Each structure stands twice: as C-alpha cells, then as structure tokens.
XYZ file of C-alpha atoms in Angstrom:
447
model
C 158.371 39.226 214.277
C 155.649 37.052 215.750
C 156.189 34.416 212.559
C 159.795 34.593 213.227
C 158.993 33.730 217.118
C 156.902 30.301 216.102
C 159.574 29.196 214.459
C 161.832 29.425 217.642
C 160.529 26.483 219.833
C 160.354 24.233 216.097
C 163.976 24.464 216.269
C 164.829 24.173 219.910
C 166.387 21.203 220.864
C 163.161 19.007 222.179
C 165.983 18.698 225.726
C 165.207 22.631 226.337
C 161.585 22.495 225.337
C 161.461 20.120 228.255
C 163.110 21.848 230.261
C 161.324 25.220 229.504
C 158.249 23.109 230.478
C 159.624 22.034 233.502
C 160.358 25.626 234.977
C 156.868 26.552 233.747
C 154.743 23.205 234.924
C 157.576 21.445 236.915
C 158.703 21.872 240.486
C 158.688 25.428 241.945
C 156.257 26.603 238.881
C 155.289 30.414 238.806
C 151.649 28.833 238.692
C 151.585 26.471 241.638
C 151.222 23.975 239.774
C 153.764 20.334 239.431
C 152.690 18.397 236.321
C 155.910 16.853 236.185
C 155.305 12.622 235.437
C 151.644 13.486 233.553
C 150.560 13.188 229.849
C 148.893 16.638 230.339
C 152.986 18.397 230.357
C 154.506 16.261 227.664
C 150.888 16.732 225.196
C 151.139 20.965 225.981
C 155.109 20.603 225.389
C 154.296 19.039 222.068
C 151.490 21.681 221.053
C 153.987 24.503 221.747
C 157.170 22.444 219.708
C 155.154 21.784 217.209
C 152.610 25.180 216.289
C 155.188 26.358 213.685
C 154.524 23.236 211.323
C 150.925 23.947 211.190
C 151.238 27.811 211.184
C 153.857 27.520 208.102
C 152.080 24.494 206.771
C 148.012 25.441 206.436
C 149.041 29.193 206.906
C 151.394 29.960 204.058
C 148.283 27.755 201.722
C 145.687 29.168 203.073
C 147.469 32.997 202.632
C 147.696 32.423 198.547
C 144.262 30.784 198.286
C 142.163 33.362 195.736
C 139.341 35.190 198.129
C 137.350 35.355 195.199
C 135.889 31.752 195.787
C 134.592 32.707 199.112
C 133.359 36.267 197.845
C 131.337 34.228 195.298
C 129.952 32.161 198.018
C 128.462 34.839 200.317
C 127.182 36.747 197.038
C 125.336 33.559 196.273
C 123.799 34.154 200.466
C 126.212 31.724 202.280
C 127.100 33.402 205.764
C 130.330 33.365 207.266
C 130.428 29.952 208.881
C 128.905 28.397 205.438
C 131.158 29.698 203.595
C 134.299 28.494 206.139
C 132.507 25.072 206.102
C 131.600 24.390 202.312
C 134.517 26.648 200.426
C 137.523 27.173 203.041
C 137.927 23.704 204.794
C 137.516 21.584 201.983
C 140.477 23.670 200.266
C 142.782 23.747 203.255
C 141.350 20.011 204.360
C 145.011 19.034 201.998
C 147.546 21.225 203.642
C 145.651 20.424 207.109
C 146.533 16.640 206.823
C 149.944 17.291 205.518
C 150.500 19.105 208.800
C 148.696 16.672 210.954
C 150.751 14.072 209.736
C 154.353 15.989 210.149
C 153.126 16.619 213.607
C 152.139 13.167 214.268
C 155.910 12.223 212.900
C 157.450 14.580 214.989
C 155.519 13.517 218.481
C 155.958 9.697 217.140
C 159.877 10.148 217.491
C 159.755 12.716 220.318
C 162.418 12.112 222.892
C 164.415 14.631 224.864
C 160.762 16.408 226.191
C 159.145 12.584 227.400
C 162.744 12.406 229.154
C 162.522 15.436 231.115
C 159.287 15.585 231.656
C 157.830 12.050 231.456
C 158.414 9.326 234.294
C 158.198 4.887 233.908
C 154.447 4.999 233.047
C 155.054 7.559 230.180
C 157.758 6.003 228.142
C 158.159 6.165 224.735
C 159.231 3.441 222.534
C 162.253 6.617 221.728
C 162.865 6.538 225.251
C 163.154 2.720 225.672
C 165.071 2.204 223.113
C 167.426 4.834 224.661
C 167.341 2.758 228.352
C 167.010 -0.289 226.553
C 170.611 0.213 225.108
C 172.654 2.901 227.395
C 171.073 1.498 231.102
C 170.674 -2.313 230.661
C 173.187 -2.572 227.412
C 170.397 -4.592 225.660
C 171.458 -4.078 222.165
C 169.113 -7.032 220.859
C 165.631 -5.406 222.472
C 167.066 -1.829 221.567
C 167.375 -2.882 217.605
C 164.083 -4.821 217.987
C 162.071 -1.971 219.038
C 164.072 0.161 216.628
C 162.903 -2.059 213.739
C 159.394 -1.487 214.876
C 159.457 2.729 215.193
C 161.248 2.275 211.565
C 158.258 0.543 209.988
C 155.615 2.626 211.906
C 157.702 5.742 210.390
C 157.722 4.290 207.022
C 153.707 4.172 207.415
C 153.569 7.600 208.252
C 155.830 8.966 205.270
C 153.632 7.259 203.041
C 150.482 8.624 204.545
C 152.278 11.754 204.512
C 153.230 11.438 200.586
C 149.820 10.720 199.940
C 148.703 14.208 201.760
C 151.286 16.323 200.097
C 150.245 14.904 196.391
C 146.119 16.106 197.387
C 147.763 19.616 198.620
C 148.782 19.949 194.888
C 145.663 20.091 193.493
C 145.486 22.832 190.950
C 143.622 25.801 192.554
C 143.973 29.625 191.813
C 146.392 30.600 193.787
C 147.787 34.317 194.278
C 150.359 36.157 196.232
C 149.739 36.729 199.391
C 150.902 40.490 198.949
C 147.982 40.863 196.497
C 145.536 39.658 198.933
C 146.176 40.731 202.450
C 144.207 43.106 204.108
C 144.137 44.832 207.060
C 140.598 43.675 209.894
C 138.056 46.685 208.542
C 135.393 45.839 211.650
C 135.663 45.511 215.594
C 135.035 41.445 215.397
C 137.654 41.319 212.944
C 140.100 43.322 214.865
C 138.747 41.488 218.339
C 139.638 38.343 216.224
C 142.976 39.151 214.956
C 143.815 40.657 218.408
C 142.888 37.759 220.551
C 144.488 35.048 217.945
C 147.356 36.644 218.431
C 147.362 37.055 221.922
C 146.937 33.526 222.465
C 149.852 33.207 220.251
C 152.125 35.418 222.007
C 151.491 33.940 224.894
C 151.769 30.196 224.082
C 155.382 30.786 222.186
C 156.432 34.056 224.842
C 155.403 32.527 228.245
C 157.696 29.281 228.502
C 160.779 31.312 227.046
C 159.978 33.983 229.318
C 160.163 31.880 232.220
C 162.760 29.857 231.135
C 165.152 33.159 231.162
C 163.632 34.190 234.261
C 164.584 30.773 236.519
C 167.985 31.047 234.779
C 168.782 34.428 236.915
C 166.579 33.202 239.759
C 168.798 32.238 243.174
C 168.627 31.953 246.504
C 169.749 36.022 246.826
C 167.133 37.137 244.429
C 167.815 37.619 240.200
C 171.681 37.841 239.440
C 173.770 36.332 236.976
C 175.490 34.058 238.885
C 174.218 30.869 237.366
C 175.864 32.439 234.021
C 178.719 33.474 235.916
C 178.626 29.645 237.190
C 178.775 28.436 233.463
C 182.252 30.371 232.862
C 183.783 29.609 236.364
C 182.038 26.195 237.549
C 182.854 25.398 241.312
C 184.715 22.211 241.359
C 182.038 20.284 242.861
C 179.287 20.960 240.292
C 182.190 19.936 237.601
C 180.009 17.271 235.166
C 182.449 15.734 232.895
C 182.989 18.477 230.591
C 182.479 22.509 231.179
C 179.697 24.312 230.097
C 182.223 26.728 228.026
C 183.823 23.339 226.489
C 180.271 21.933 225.626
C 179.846 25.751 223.375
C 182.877 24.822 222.341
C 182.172 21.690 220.835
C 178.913 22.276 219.802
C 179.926 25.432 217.165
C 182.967 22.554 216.348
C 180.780 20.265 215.370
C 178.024 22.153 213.666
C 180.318 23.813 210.660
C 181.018 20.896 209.656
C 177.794 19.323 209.429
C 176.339 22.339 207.281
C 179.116 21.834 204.826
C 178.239 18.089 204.628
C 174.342 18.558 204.748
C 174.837 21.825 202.348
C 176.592 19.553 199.777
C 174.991 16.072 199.773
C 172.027 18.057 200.096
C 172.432 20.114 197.217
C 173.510 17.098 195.399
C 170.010 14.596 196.441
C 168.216 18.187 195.203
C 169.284 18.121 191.968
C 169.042 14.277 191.356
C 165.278 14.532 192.243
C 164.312 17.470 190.191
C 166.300 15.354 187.688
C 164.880 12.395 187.610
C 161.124 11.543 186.199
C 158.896 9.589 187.421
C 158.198 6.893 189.822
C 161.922 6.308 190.486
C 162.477 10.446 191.531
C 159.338 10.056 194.096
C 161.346 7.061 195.689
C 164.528 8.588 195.924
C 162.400 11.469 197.951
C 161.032 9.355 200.434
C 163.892 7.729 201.081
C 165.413 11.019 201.918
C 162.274 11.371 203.940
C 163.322 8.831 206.116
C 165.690 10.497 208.800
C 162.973 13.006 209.277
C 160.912 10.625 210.093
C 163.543 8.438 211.658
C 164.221 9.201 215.349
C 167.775 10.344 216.293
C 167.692 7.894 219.072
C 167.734 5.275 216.121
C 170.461 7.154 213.954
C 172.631 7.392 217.280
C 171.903 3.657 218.054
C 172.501 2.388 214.464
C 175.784 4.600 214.036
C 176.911 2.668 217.433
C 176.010 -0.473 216.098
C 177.237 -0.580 212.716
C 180.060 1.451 212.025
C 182.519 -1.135 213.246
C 183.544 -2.908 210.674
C 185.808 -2.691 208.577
C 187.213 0.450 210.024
C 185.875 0.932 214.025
C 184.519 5.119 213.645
C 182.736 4.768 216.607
C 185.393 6.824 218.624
C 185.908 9.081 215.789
C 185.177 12.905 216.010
C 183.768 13.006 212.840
C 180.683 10.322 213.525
C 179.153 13.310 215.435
C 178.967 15.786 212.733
C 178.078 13.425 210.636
C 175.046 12.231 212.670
C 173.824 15.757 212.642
C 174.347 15.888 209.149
C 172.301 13.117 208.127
C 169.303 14.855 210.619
C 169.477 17.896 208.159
C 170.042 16.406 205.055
C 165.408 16.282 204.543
C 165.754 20.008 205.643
C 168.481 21.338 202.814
C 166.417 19.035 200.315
C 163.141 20.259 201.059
C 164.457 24.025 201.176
C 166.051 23.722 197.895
C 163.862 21.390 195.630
C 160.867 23.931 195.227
C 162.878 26.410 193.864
C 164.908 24.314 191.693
C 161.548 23.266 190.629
C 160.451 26.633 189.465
C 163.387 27.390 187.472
C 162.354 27.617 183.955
C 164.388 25.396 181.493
C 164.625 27.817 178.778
C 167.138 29.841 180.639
C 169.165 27.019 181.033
C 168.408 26.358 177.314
C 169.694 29.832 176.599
C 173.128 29.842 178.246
C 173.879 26.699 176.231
C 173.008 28.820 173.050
C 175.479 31.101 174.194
C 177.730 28.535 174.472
C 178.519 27.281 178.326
C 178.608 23.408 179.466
C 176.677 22.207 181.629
C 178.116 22.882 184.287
C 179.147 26.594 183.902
C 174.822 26.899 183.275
C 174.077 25.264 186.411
C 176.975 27.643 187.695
C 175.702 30.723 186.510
C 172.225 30.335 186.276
C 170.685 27.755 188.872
C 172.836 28.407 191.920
C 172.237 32.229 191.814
C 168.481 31.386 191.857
C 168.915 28.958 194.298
C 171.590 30.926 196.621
C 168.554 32.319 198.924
C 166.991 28.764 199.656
C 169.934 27.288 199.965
C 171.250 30.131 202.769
C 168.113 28.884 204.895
C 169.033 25.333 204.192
C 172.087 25.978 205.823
C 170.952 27.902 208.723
C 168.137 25.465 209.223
C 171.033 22.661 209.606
C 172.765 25.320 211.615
C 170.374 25.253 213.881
C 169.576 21.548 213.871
C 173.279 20.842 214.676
C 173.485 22.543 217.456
C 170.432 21.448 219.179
C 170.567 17.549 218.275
C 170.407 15.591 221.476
C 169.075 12.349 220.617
C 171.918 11.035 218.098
C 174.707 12.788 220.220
C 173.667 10.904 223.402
C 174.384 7.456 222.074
C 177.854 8.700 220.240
C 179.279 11.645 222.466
C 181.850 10.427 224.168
C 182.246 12.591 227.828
C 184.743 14.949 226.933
C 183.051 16.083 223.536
C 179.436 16.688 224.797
C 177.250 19.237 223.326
C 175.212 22.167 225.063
C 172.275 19.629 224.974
C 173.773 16.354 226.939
C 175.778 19.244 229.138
C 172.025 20.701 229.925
C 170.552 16.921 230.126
C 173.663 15.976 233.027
C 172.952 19.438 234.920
C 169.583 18.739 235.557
C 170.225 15.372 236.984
C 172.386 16.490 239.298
C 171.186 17.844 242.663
C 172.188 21.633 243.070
C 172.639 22.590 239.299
C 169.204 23.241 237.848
C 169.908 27.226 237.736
C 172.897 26.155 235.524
C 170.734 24.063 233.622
C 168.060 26.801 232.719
C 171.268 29.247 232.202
C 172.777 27.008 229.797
C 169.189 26.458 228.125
C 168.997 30.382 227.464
C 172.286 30.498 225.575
C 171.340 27.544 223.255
C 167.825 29.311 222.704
C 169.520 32.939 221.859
C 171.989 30.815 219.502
C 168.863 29.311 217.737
C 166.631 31.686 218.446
C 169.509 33.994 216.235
C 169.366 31.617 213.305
C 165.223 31.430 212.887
C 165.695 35.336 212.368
C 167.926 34.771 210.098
C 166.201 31.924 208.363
C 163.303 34.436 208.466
C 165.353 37.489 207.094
C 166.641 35.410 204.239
C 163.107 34.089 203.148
C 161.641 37.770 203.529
C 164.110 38.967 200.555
C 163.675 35.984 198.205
C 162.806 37.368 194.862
C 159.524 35.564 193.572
C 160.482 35.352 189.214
C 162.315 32.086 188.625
C-alpha cells in the first residue's frame, strides 16, 4: 500500500502538486507558515513529485542485490557502516545516478509547480517559454529558448544512457521474495519504523491537506465546493464547467492510450529488433519527449502543424499531444519483458507451423499482456493529468481538469473549487497507480 502511495504524487499532474503545496505552505497554511514566491516550496514540491523515481529506481536494485556479498564482508570483521560504504554503495552507486539523473530531467522541465508556486525571480526557462509565447506572443524568443532546453535535454539523456549501461553490470542478482526478511532487533525495527514514518508523512500530509481545504468554507467542512463543481454560480463561470472539463479530459485520454498503446507497442518491438548501435539510437530518440518539456511539445505542435493541412484547431492535436508524452512510458514498460522472452519459444511455434505473425500473436503478446496493461494505465494516467502541452493547444471550450484547476485559482473567490477539483483528478490517478500496482503485483516472473 505504502509503494502504491509513492507512486501517486509521480503521476499527479505537476498543476495539483502545486497546488497541494500551496494549501500546505501557501496562504492560510495549517502551519503558519506562507512560502509562496521562495525556492524553499518549489525544491520540497519537487522532493515529494519526484521520491517514487528513486524509491522504484535504487529500491527495486538494491531489493535483488545477493546479501551474501555483504554477509561475506562482516564475516571478514567489516561493521555495519563498512560494509554500507565499501560493498553496498559502490553496487547501488549505478542505479543511484540513473535516478539522479531522471530526477534532474524531470525538475529541468518542471512547469505547472514553478507556476503555482514560483513568482518573476523564480522562473524557469519552462515557464518563460510559456509567457514568452501565450503573454507577449513572442514566438521567435519562445522557439529560441526552446532550442536551448532541447539541447540541455539531449545532454542529460546521454548522461542518463551512460548511467543505465553501468546499472547493467553483471552482478548476482536474486528475487527479492528469496531475500526479504522481516527487522529481527529493536534498531532494526526503530529503523524500518521511522523510515517509514517519514515516508508516510512526506507522500500522506500534502494529500491530506489538499482534501481537507477542498471541504474547508466559511461555515465550517461541507461539500459545497463539490457541490459548486456540479452547479457553478454564474459568476464563478470560467470558460468551461468543471463537469465539462471531466468531460473532456476522459474524451481525450481513450484515445491517447490507443495511440500510445499502439505506436508504442510498435517502437517496442523495433528496438528489441534491431542490433546494435542503430537500436540504442532509435531508444534515445524515443527518450526524447521524456526528456522534452510539454511546454515545448505544446509550443512546437502550435507552431508547426500548419502547413499543409492547418490541425491546430483540430480535436485530435490534443490527444495526440498526450500521446506522444506517453509514448517513453509504454516503451519502457514493454521492452524489458520483450527482452526476456526466450527465442526458442518463438522458434518452436514456427516448428509447429505458424507465421510470424500468428507466433508473435500467440506467444509474445500473452507474455507481454501484463506490461503492456500498466503501459496503458501509466498513459491513462499521464493523459489525464498533462497540463503543459494542453495549455498551448486547448482551445477554451475543450479544457482539461488541469487548465480548469490552473483558471480557478487565478480567479479571486474560487480557490475551494480549485482544491475540490484537485481531489477528483488525484482519486482518478490516484485509482490508476493501484491499478498499475495491482497489475505488476501478479506478473508471472518465467519468460
């Protein structure tokens, strides 16, 4: 339960990790405390979006790495921190810069938390481009600075290519069934219990006071800030309804899972394919709107797609959009496991007799059909919480839950709408990391 929590605020829109932040830090905080405008809001809203990459990243290493080498280390009169220092960091040093880099990427491209929680002396080059093109229609300066967060991001995939070929380093590596063990002493259980604690309440607290301003009024708790969202007075009315932005944002998300399931499915197989240096090209280059902001992707779909057929008011550049921001998550999913399918029992159905394609049919997507279920909730999940992209291409009457929330808190008088709106979107995501979670607890381990 508490891994399935961590995963929540990686795939909250960054919009309602800001504004979680902001009912925790911001105006009218539970703590008495405004750090609304500083670096020290926007670096603890980045610790708690990011904890699940390291936590999956070093932790699900570090969980398969064979004990043995450390038991042979304190038999040989190394003491606890000796044996962390000489035998466990140098093994997890790999998977540690892997995740440093990915988090690095993700605070590099950060957008919708600097915007609600930053102020002028905080921006982002994310965030300039953003004013650069929407507030002073400086397409020119927008593209410039573009270009420049492109090559920094094309830096940091390298960098990060370079860390994930160390993490493969052949070491003995178990199941983590076969090795886990319950704490035996008090200082391990004081340990585990305050790790954890910590844990709960970095990932618990700003979802716990998010929900809590989102019933909070003038009266006392009630759900009239809900009951707001399904009956808005006309005067709090911002360009679409908060029932209309749901609306739109399940409408758009099917869609994009089909289109990231399939091209995704499709850029799998061509890498596991293909040998070589040209296969470890064609990865990074799918790499590259992970890395890519969705500021950019919003910007260059507004800038590009009007020739020879104008798509910019087109329904379908939205879906699209979000599709192309998922497309690294269904490849990623999916390529391990295609990976670890052994070729002789594709080599076997063509004894029996079946073409290539009835194999791949009957033999790699059955193996596959797990990953490939969390693919698609992952770009569930991504869909519905993309606010970058959408803000450059949503046009006013098609706006997601995320620009709705974004317009609500800047106008005066609808911030408890804002936070109510913010709790839906995190139950509807917080509903697919269980199931992303559910699906990866019953994947079979033989392929």
């Amino acid at each position: 339960l508490l891994r399935s929590l961590t995963l929540v605020p990686f795939v909250l829109p960054t919009i309602v990790v800001g504004v979680a932040f902001l009912a925790v830090l911001g105006p009218g905080s539970p703590l008495g405390v405004n750090l609304r405008g500083t670096i020290w809001a926007i670096l603890i809203a980045h610790v708690f979006y990011n904890l699940a990459i390291v936590i999956r990243g070093v932790g699900a290493f570090w969980e398969q790495v064979d004990p043995r080498l450390e038991d042979a280390a304190r038999v040989l009169g190394a003491g606890t921190f000796r044996v962390f220092r000489m035998v466990t960091l140098p093994l997890l040093r790999p998977a540690i810069l892997s995740s440093a880099a990915l988090v690095f990427l993700f605070s590099f491209t950060s957008f919708g938390v600097i915007l609600v929680l930053g102020d002028l002396r905080h921006t982002t080059l994310e965030v300039e481009i953003w004013r650069q093109a929407t507030a002073f229609l400086r397409l020119d300066l927008a593209a410039a600075l573009a270009v420049l967060q492109l090559i920094g991001v094309t830096v940091l995939l390298v960098l990060y290519g370079r860390a994930r070929k160390q993490r493969s380093a052949e070491l003995s590596l178990r199941p983590s069934q076969e090795i886990a063990r319950t704490p035996r002493t008090t200082r391990e259980w004081a340990v585990v219990t305050s790790t954890l604690g910590l844990l709960a309440i970095i990932v618990v607290a700003p979802l716990a006071v998010l929900v809590w301003r989102s019933l909070s009024t003038p009266d006392g708790l009630s759900l009239s800030n809900y009951m707001n969202l399904i009956n808005p007075p006309r005067d709090s009315a911002v360009f679409v309804s908060p029932t209309d932005a749901i609306a739109n944002t399940l409408q758009f998300a099917i869609p994009a899972v089909l289109i990231a399931g399939g091209i995704g499915l499709l850029a799998a197989t061509v890498i596991v394919s293909a040998r070589g240096r040209s296969g470890r090209v064609f990865d990074t280059v799918l790499m590259l709107p992970l890395g890519t902001s969705a500021v950019t992707i919003g910007f260059g779909f507004l800038v590009a797609l009007d020739q020879p057929v104008d798509l910019r008011a087109s329904l379908l550049l939205i879906p699209v959009a979000h599709a192309l921001v998922a497309i690294p998550f269904v490849v990623r999913s999916t390529v391990p496991v295609m990976e670890s399918i052994q070729h002789r029992l594709r080599e076997a159905a063509a004894v029996l007799g079946a073409s290539p394609r009835r194999a791949w049919r009957e033999v790699d997507l059955p193996l596959i059909a797990r990953a490939l279920a969390v693919a698609a909730l992952f770009a569930f999940a991504i869909s519905v919480g993309e606010f970058g992209a959408t803000s450059f291409i949503a046009r006013p009457a098609t706006a997601t839950i995320p620009v709705a929330i974004f317009r609500l808190i800047g106008r005066p008088g609808t911030f408890g709408e804002a936070m109510a709106m913010s709790v839906i979107l995190m139950a509807i995501v917080a509903v697919a990391a269980l199931g992303i979670e559910a699906v990866r607890g019953t994947r079979s381990g033989g392929v």
